[in-house]
Amino acid sequence: MAGMTIAETVRAKFYERYGRHARVYRAPGRVNLIGEHTDYNQGFVMPAAIGLYCWLAIAARADRRLNVYSSNFCESVSVDLGDNRVTRRGDWSDYVVGTARALEQNGYALSGADVLVHGEVPIGSGLSSSAAIEVSTGYGLLDISGAKINLVQLALACRQAENEFVGARVGIMDQFISANGQSGHALMLDCRSLQAQPLPLPPDVRVVVCNTGVKHQLAGGEYNVRRGQCEEGVRLLSSALPGIQALRDVTPDHLEQYKHLLPDVIYRRCRHVVTENDRVQRAAEALLKGDLATLGVLMAGSHRSLRDAYEVSCSELDQMVEIADAQPGVIGSRMTGGGFGGCAISLVRGEVSEAFKSAVAEEYESHTHLHPDIYVLSATEGVHAVSVGNFPA
Ligand code: GLA
């Protein structure tokens, strides 16, 4: 399908498969500039949506069947939307089926649909391919069902799908930004109130994503262990700080004062979260003032804390950050997303971004013998319908 746009290609592939025309939607992946592992502690995050998308071609059916084909995996699944016995399969389809289920549980009456998904967010790389598939599916299903779409409610339903159907106890950040991203902006999100403040990124600054090539897996495993450790910290600290509901309510000073109540590993997990919340708020102030030097220092502090106190980095991420930080024109670098592999991000002056890309790729490869994919990106808007050729969205 040479010469066609991605939107045209997914629509044509849909036609080939189902013999009818589809509407096309896309939802973006994301980076997080700062504020890692704070969302499920009701704290602050600063994500931006990026121009790597999950594309969805969809057409309503007269019945309640949901037929889904993944062009990445060349596999299809088919479920009945009214069948409550459907359970997770442990693959890509869980994000689609789980989102449909969560929307129905929240009172939306969905129409059956034929669906084709095509993801371009690299899987397991910390750029939220899962939120992109959930949000594009949820938006498309609601739109073809004639529902009024509230983007915050959509994000919450998608998180519910991931928590309850997929089994990863993730916070709200990824689904929120994939639904609500704004072009040219990061969002400073308060994960307790869900109030978001758009923060303009300087037009001459690029977000460079450096994929270590080490894949991570969030469902179960270490991610859920970290979340449990934070909850344990709150439980232990609440004997001295009654009324706290989450680590969001604990200041760095309080944590030091009541450190003796916590086993060392729990203390270090809590220290990361409370200091990270503080860094996000200072980073937002710095960005608003155009103080990029301070932003860079805070990003470096975030990475160190994730590496040493929260222990979710890995040697490849640490090397990538070290290599990136040594390049001319870099403002700041850190791992982004859940960790245990995946991507580092750097904020880089636009005029040096191509030189940055080739220098980092070469050095990383020579140190690790892994070939990194590197993307120079800008902040984009959240989920939306896409017009295709003569076919309006
Ligand atoms: C994953 C989760 C998010 C968030 C990050 C870490 O991306 O999906 O909810 O917890 O990890 O900040």
Coordinates of C-alpha atoms and ligand atoms in Angstrom, one line a residue:
M1 CA 0.0 0.0 0.0
A2 CA 2.8 2.3 -1.0
G3 CA 2.0 6.1 -1.0
M4 CA -0.9 5.7 1.3
T5 CA -1.1 7.4 4.7
I6 CA -1.4 5.2 7.8
A7 CA -5.1 6.3 8.1
E8 CA -5.8 5.2 4.5
T9 CA -3.9 1.9 5.0
V10 CA -5.9 0.9 8.1
R11 CA -9.1 1.9 6.4
A12 CA -8.2 -0.2 3.3
K13 CA -7.1 -3.2 5.4
F14 CA -10.4 -2.9 7.3
Y15 CA -12.3 -3.0 4.0
E16 CA -10.3 -6.0 2.8
R17 CA -11.2 -7.9 6.0
Y18 CA -14.7 -6.9 6.7
G19 CA -16.0 -5.7 3.2
R20 CA -17.3 -2.4 4.4
H21 CA -16.1 1.1 5.2
A22 CA -14.8 2.2 8.6
R23 CA -14.3 5.3 10.7
V24 CA -10.7 5.9 11.8
Y25 CA -9.5 7.1 15.2
R26 CA -6.1 7.3 16.8
A27 CA -4.8 7.7 20.3
P28 CA -1.2 8.6 21.2
G29 CA 1.4 7.0 23.4
R30 CA 3.1 9.3 25.9
V31 CA 6.3 10.3 27.6
N32 CA 6.5 11.5 31.2
L33 CA 8.8 14.5 31.7
I34 CA 8.9 14.0 35.5
G35 CA 6.8 12.4 38.2
E36 CA 7.3 8.7 38.0
H37 CA 5.5 6.2 40.2
T38 CA 3.6 9.1 41.8
D39 CA 0.2 8.7 40.1
Y40 CA -1.0 5.7 42.1
N41 CA 0.1 7.6 45.2
Q42 CA -2.3 10.3 44.3
G43 CA 0.5 12.7 43.5
F44 CA 1.7 14.8 40.5
V45 CA 2.9 13.8 37.1
M46 CA 3.9 15.7 33.9
P47 CA 3.3 13.7 30.8
A48 CA 3.0 14.8 27.2
A49 CA 1.3 12.8 24.4
I50 CA 3.7 12.0 21.5
G51 CA 3.2 11.4 17.8
L52 CA 3.3 7.6 17.9
Y53 CA -0.3 6.2 17.8
C54 CA -2.6 3.3 18.1
W55 CA -4.9 3.5 15.0
L56 CA -8.4 2.1 15.1
A57 CA -10.7 1.4 12.2
I58 CA -14.2 0.6 13.3
A59 CA -17.7 0.1 12.0
A60 CA -20.9 -0.6 14.1
R61 CA -22.7 -3.9 13.8
A62 CA -26.4 -4.5 14.2
D63 CA -25.7 -7.1 16.9
R64 CA -23.6 -7.1 20.1
R65 CA -20.6 -9.0 18.7
L66 CA -17.2 -7.4 19.0
N67 CA -14.8 -8.7 16.3
V68 CA -11.3 -7.4 16.6
Y69 CA -8.3 -7.9 14.3
S70 CA -4.8 -6.8 15.3
S71 CA -2.6 -6.0 12.2
N72 CA 0.5 -6.2 14.5
F73 CA -0.1 -9.7 15.6
C74 CA -2.2 -10.9 12.6
E75 CA -4.7 -12.4 15.0
S76 CA -8.4 -11.9 15.6
V77 CA -10.7 -12.3 18.6
S78 CA -14.5 -12.3 18.8
V79 CA -16.6 -11.8 21.9
D80 CA -20.2 -11.1 22.7
L81 CA -20.5 -7.8 24.6
G82 CA -23.3 -9.2 26.7
D83 CA -21.3 -12.2 27.8
N84 CA -20.0 -11.6 31.4
R85 CA -18.0 -14.9 31.4
V86 CA -15.4 -13.5 29.1
T87 CA -12.0 -13.4 30.9
R88 CA -8.5 -12.3 30.1
R89 CA -6.4 -14.2 27.6
G90 CA -3.1 -12.7 28.6
D91 CA -2.5 -11.0 25.2
W92 CA -3.1 -7.8 23.2
S93 CA -6.9 -8.4 23.0
D94 CA -7.3 -7.9 26.8
Y95 CA -6.9 -4.2 26.3
V96 CA -9.7 -4.0 23.8
V97 CA -12.1 -6.4 25.4
G98 CA -11.3 -5.1 28.9
T99 CA -12.1 -1.5 27.8
A100 CA -15.4 -2.5 26.2
R101 CA -16.3 -4.4 29.4
A102 CA -15.3 -1.4 31.6
L103 CA -17.4 1.0 29.6
E104 CA -20.4 -1.3 29.8
Q105 CA -19.9 -1.7 33.6
N106 CA -19.9 2.1 33.7
G107 CA -23.4 2.2 32.2
Y108 CA -22.6 2.8 28.5
A109 CA -24.7 0.7 26.1
L110 CA -22.2 -0.2 23.3
S111 CA -23.1 -1.2 19.9
G112 CA -21.3 -4.4 18.5
A113 CA -18.5 -3.5 16.2
D114 CA -16.0 -4.8 13.6
V115 CA -12.6 -3.4 14.6
L116 CA -9.0 -3.3 13.2
V117 CA -6.2 -2.1 15.4
H118 CA -2.8 -1.0 14.3
G119 CA -0.3 0.0 16.9
E120 CA 2.8 2.0 16.2
V121 CA 3.8 2.7 19.8
P122 CA 6.5 0.1 20.4
I123 CA 5.2 -2.5 22.9
G124 CA 6.9 -2.9 26.3
S125 CA 8.9 0.2 25.9
G126 CA 7.4 2.4 28.5
L127 CA 5.6 4.7 26.0
S128 CA 2.1 3.4 26.9
S129 CA 1.2 1.3 24.0
S130 CA -1.5 -0.2 26.3
A131 CA -3.1 3.1 27.1
A132 CA -3.1 4.0 23.4
I133 CA -5.0 0.8 22.5
E134 CA -7.4 1.2 25.4
V135 CA -8.2 4.9 24.7
S136 CA -8.5 4.5 20.9
T137 CA -10.8 1.5 21.4
G138 CA -12.9 3.2 24.1
Y139 CA -13.3 6.4 22.1
G140 CA -14.2 4.6 18.8
L141 CA -16.7 2.3 20.5
L142 CA -18.4 5.3 22.3
D143 CA -18.4 7.4 19.1
I144 CA -20.0 4.7 16.9
S145 CA -22.5 4.0 19.7
G146 CA -23.6 7.6 19.7
A147 CA -22.6 8.2 23.3
K148 CA -21.5 11.6 24.6
I149 CA -17.8 11.3 25.3
N150 CA -16.3 12.7 28.5
L151 CA -12.5 12.3 28.1
V152 CA -11.8 12.1 31.9
Q153 CA -14.5 9.4 32.3
L154 CA -13.0 7.6 29.3
A155 CA -9.5 7.6 30.9
L156 CA -11.0 6.3 34.2
A157 CA -12.8 3.4 32.4
C158 CA -9.6 2.5 30.5
R159 CA -7.6 2.4 33.8
Q160 CA -10.3 0.2 35.2
A161 CA -9.9 -2.1 32.3
E162 CA -6.2 -2.3 32.9
N163 CA -6.6 -2.8 36.7
E164 CA -9.4 -5.3 36.7
F165 CA -9.3 -7.1 33.4
V166 CA -5.6 -7.0 32.4
G167 CA -4.4 -7.2 36.0
A168 CA -1.8 -4.4 36.1
R169 CA -2.4 -2.0 39.1
V170 CA -1.4 1.1 37.1
G171 CA -2.3 4.6 38.0
I172 CA -4.3 7.2 35.8
M173 CA -1.4 9.0 34.1
D174 CA -1.2 7.1 30.8
Q175 CA -4.9 6.9 30.0
F176 CA -5.4 10.5 31.1
I177 CA -2.7 11.9 28.7
S178 CA -3.6 9.6 25.8
A179 CA -7.2 11.0 26.1
N180 CA -6.4 14.6 27.0
G181 CA -3.0 15.5 25.5
Q182 CA -2.5 18.9 24.0
S183 CA -0.4 19.8 21.1
G184 CA 2.8 21.6 22.1
H185 CA 2.1 21.1 25.8
A186 CA 2.9 18.8 28.7
L187 CA 0.2 18.5 31.4
M188 CA 0.8 19.0 35.0
L189 CA -1.7 16.5 36.4
D190 CA -2.9 16.3 40.0
C191 CA -3.8 12.6 40.2
R192 CA -6.0 13.1 43.2
S193 CA -8.3 15.8 41.9
L194 CA -7.6 15.0 38.2
Q195 CA -7.1 18.8 37.6
A196 CA -4.7 19.3 34.7
Q197 CA -2.7 22.4 33.9
P198 CA -1.3 22.6 30.4
L199 CA 2.4 23.7 30.4
P200 CA 3.7 25.0 27.1
L201 CA 6.9 23.4 26.0
P202 CA 9.4 25.9 24.4
P203 CA 8.9 25.7 20.6
D204 CA 12.6 25.1 20.0
V205 CA 12.8 22.2 22.4
R206 CA 12.3 18.6 21.2
V207 CA 11.4 15.5 23.2
V208 CA 13.9 12.8 22.2
V209 CA 12.9 9.3 23.1
C210 CA 15.7 6.7 23.3
N211 CA 14.5 3.1 23.4
T212 CA 17.1 0.9 25.2
G213 CA 15.6 -2.2 23.4
V214 CA 15.1 -3.9 26.8
K215 CA 11.4 -4.8 27.1
H216 CA 9.4 -4.4 30.2
Q217 CA 6.3 -6.1 31.4
L218 CA 4.0 -4.4 34.0
A219 CA 1.2 -6.8 34.5
G220 CA 2.0 -8.5 37.9
G221 CA 5.6 -8.5 38.8
E222 CA 7.7 -5.7 40.2
Y223 CA 5.3 -2.9 39.4
N224 CA 2.6 -4.3 41.6
V225 CA 5.2 -5.0 44.3
R226 CA 6.2 -1.3 44.3
R227 CA 2.6 -0.3 44.6
G228 CA 2.1 -2.6 47.6
Q229 CA 5.3 -1.2 49.3
C230 CA 3.9 2.3 49.0
E231 CA 0.6 1.2 50.6
E232 CA 2.5 -0.5 53.4
G233 CA 4.4 2.8 53.9
V234 CA 1.1 4.7 54.3
R235 CA -0.2 2.1 56.7
L236 CA 2.9 2.3 58.9
L237 CA 3.2 6.1 58.8
S238 CA -0.4 6.6 59.7
S239 CA 0.3 5.6 63.3
A240 CA 2.2 8.9 63.6
L241 CA 0.3 10.8 60.9
P242 CA -3.3 10.0 61.3
G243 CA -5.5 10.9 58.4
I244 CA -3.0 10.4 55.6
Q245 CA -4.6 8.6 52.7
A246 CA -1.7 8.2 50.4
L247 CA 2.0 9.2 50.1
R248 CA 0.7 12.4 48.5
D249 CA -0.1 13.5 52.0
V250 CA 3.4 13.0 53.4
T251 CA 6.0 15.7 53.2
P252 CA 9.8 15.0 52.9
D253 CA 10.2 16.4 56.4
H254 CA 7.6 14.2 57.9
L255 CA 9.1 11.2 56.3
E256 CA 12.5 11.9 57.8
Q257 CA 10.9 12.5 61.2
Y258 CA 9.1 9.1 61.2
K259 CA 11.7 7.2 59.3
H260 CA 12.2 4.9 62.3
L261 CA 8.7 3.5 61.8
L262 CA 9.6 2.0 58.4
P263 CA 11.8 -1.0 57.3
D264 CA 14.7 0.3 55.1
V265 CA 13.3 -0.8 51.8
I266 CA 9.8 0.7 52.5
Y267 CA 11.5 4.0 53.6
R268 CA 13.5 4.2 50.3
R269 CA 10.3 3.6 48.3
C270 CA 8.5 6.3 50.2
R271 CA 11.4 8.7 49.9
H272 CA 11.4 8.4 46.2
V273 CA 7.6 9.2 46.0
V274 CA 7.6 12.1 48.4
T275 CA 10.7 13.8 46.9
E276 CA 9.4 13.1 43.4
N277 CA 6.1 14.9 44.1
D278 CA 8.2 17.8 45.3
R279 CA 10.3 17.7 42.1
V280 CA 7.3 17.7 39.8
Q281 CA 5.9 20.9 41.4
R282 CA 9.3 22.6 41.2
A283 CA 9.6 21.4 37.6
A284 CA 6.3 23.0 36.7
E285 CA 7.4 26.3 38.1
A286 CA 10.7 26.1 36.3
L287 CA 9.0 25.3 33.0
L288 CA 6.5 28.2 33.4
K289 CA 9.4 30.6 34.1
G290 CA 11.4 29.2 31.1
D291 CA 14.1 28.1 33.6
L292 CA 15.3 25.0 31.6
A293 CA 18.5 24.6 33.6
T294 CA 16.5 23.9 36.8
L295 CA 14.2 21.6 34.9
G296 CA 17.3 19.6 33.7
V297 CA 18.6 19.3 37.3
L298 CA 15.2 18.1 38.5
M299 CA 15.1 15.5 35.8
A300 CA 18.5 14.2 36.8
G301 CA 17.4 14.0 40.4
S302 CA 14.3 12.1 39.4
H303 CA 16.4 9.5 37.5
R304 CA 18.8 9.0 40.4
S305 CA 15.9 8.5 42.8
L306 CA 14.3 6.0 40.5
R307 CA 17.6 4.2 40.2
D308 CA 18.8 4.2 43.8
A309 CA 15.7 4.5 46.0
Y310 CA 12.8 3.1 44.0
E311 CA 15.1 0.6 42.1
V312 CA 13.1 0.5 38.8
S313 CA 15.9 1.4 36.4
C314 CA 18.3 -1.0 34.8
S315 CA 21.9 -0.8 33.6
E316 CA 20.9 -0.1 30.0
L317 CA 18.6 2.8 31.0
D318 CA 21.4 4.2 33.3
Q319 CA 23.9 4.0 30.5
M320 CA 21.5 5.7 28.0
V321 CA 20.8 8.6 30.4
E322 CA 24.5 9.0 31.1
I323 CA 25.4 9.1 27.4
A324 CA 22.5 11.4 26.6
D325 CA 23.3 13.8 29.4
A326 CA 26.9 14.2 28.1
Q327 CA 25.7 15.5 24.7
P328 CA 25.8 19.2 23.7
G329 CA 22.4 21.0 23.7
V330 CA 20.7 18.6 26.1
I331 CA 18.5 20.1 28.8
G332 CA 17.9 17.0 30.9
S333 CA 17.4 13.2 30.6
R334 CA 15.8 10.5 32.6
M335 CA 14.1 7.1 32.3
T336 CA 10.4 7.5 31.5
G337 CA 7.4 5.3 32.4
G338 CA 7.3 2.3 34.6
G339 CA 11.0 1.3 34.2
F340 CA 12.7 -2.1 34.3
G341 CA 13.7 -1.4 30.7
G342 CA 12.0 0.7 28.1
C343 CA 12.9 4.3 27.2
A344 CA 14.9 7.2 28.4
I345 CA 13.8 10.7 27.3
S346 CA 15.9 13.8 26.8
L347 CA 14.8 17.4 26.3
V348 CA 17.1 18.7 23.6
R349 CA 17.5 22.0 21.7
G350 CA 15.9 21.6 18.3
E351 CA 19.0 22.6 16.3
V352 CA 21.1 19.8 17.8
S353 CA 18.5 17.1 17.9
E354 CA 19.7 15.2 14.8
A355 CA 23.3 15.3 15.9
F356 CA 22.2 14.2 19.4
K357 CA 20.3 11.3 17.9
S358 CA 23.2 9.9 15.9
A359 CA 25.8 10.4 18.6
V360 CA 23.7 8.7 21.3
A361 CA 22.8 5.8 19.0
E362 CA 26.5 5.2 18.1
E363 CA 27.7 5.4 21.7
Y364 CA 24.9 3.3 23.2
E365 CA 25.4 0.6 20.6
S366 CA 29.1 0.5 21.1
H367 CA 28.7 0.1 24.9
T368 CA 25.8 -2.4 25.0
H369 CA 25.8 -4.0 21.5
L370 CA 22.0 -3.2 21.4
H371 CA 20.6 -1.0 18.6
P372 CA 18.5 1.8 20.1
D373 CA 15.5 3.2 18.2
I374 CA 15.6 7.0 18.8
Y375 CA 12.6 9.3 18.0
V376 CA 12.7 13.1 17.8
L377 CA 9.2 14.1 18.8
S378 CA 7.0 17.0 19.8
A379 CA 3.9 17.0 22.1
T380 CA 0.7 16.2 20.3
E381 CA -3.0 16.2 21.0
G382 CA -4.9 13.3 22.6
V383 CA -7.4 10.8 21.0
H384 CA -9.4 12.0 18.0
A385 CA -11.2 11.0 14.9
V386 CA -9.1 11.1 11.6
S387 CA -10.5 12.1 8.2
V388 CA -9.4 9.7 5.4
G389 CA -9.3 10.9 1.8
N390 CA -12.9 11.8 0.9
F391 CA -14.3 10.2 3.9
P392 CA -14.9 12.6 6.8
A393 CA -14.1 11.5 10.3
Ligands
GLA1 C1 3.2 3.0 34.1 C2 1.8 3.1 34.6 C3 1.5 4.5 35.1 C4 2.6 5.0 36.0 C5 4.0 4.8 35.4 C6 5.1 5.1 36.4 O1 3.4 3.7 32.9 O2 0.9 2.7 33.6 O3 0.3 4.5 35.7 O4 2.5 4.5 37.3 O5 4.2 3.4 35.1 O6 5.1 6.5 36.6

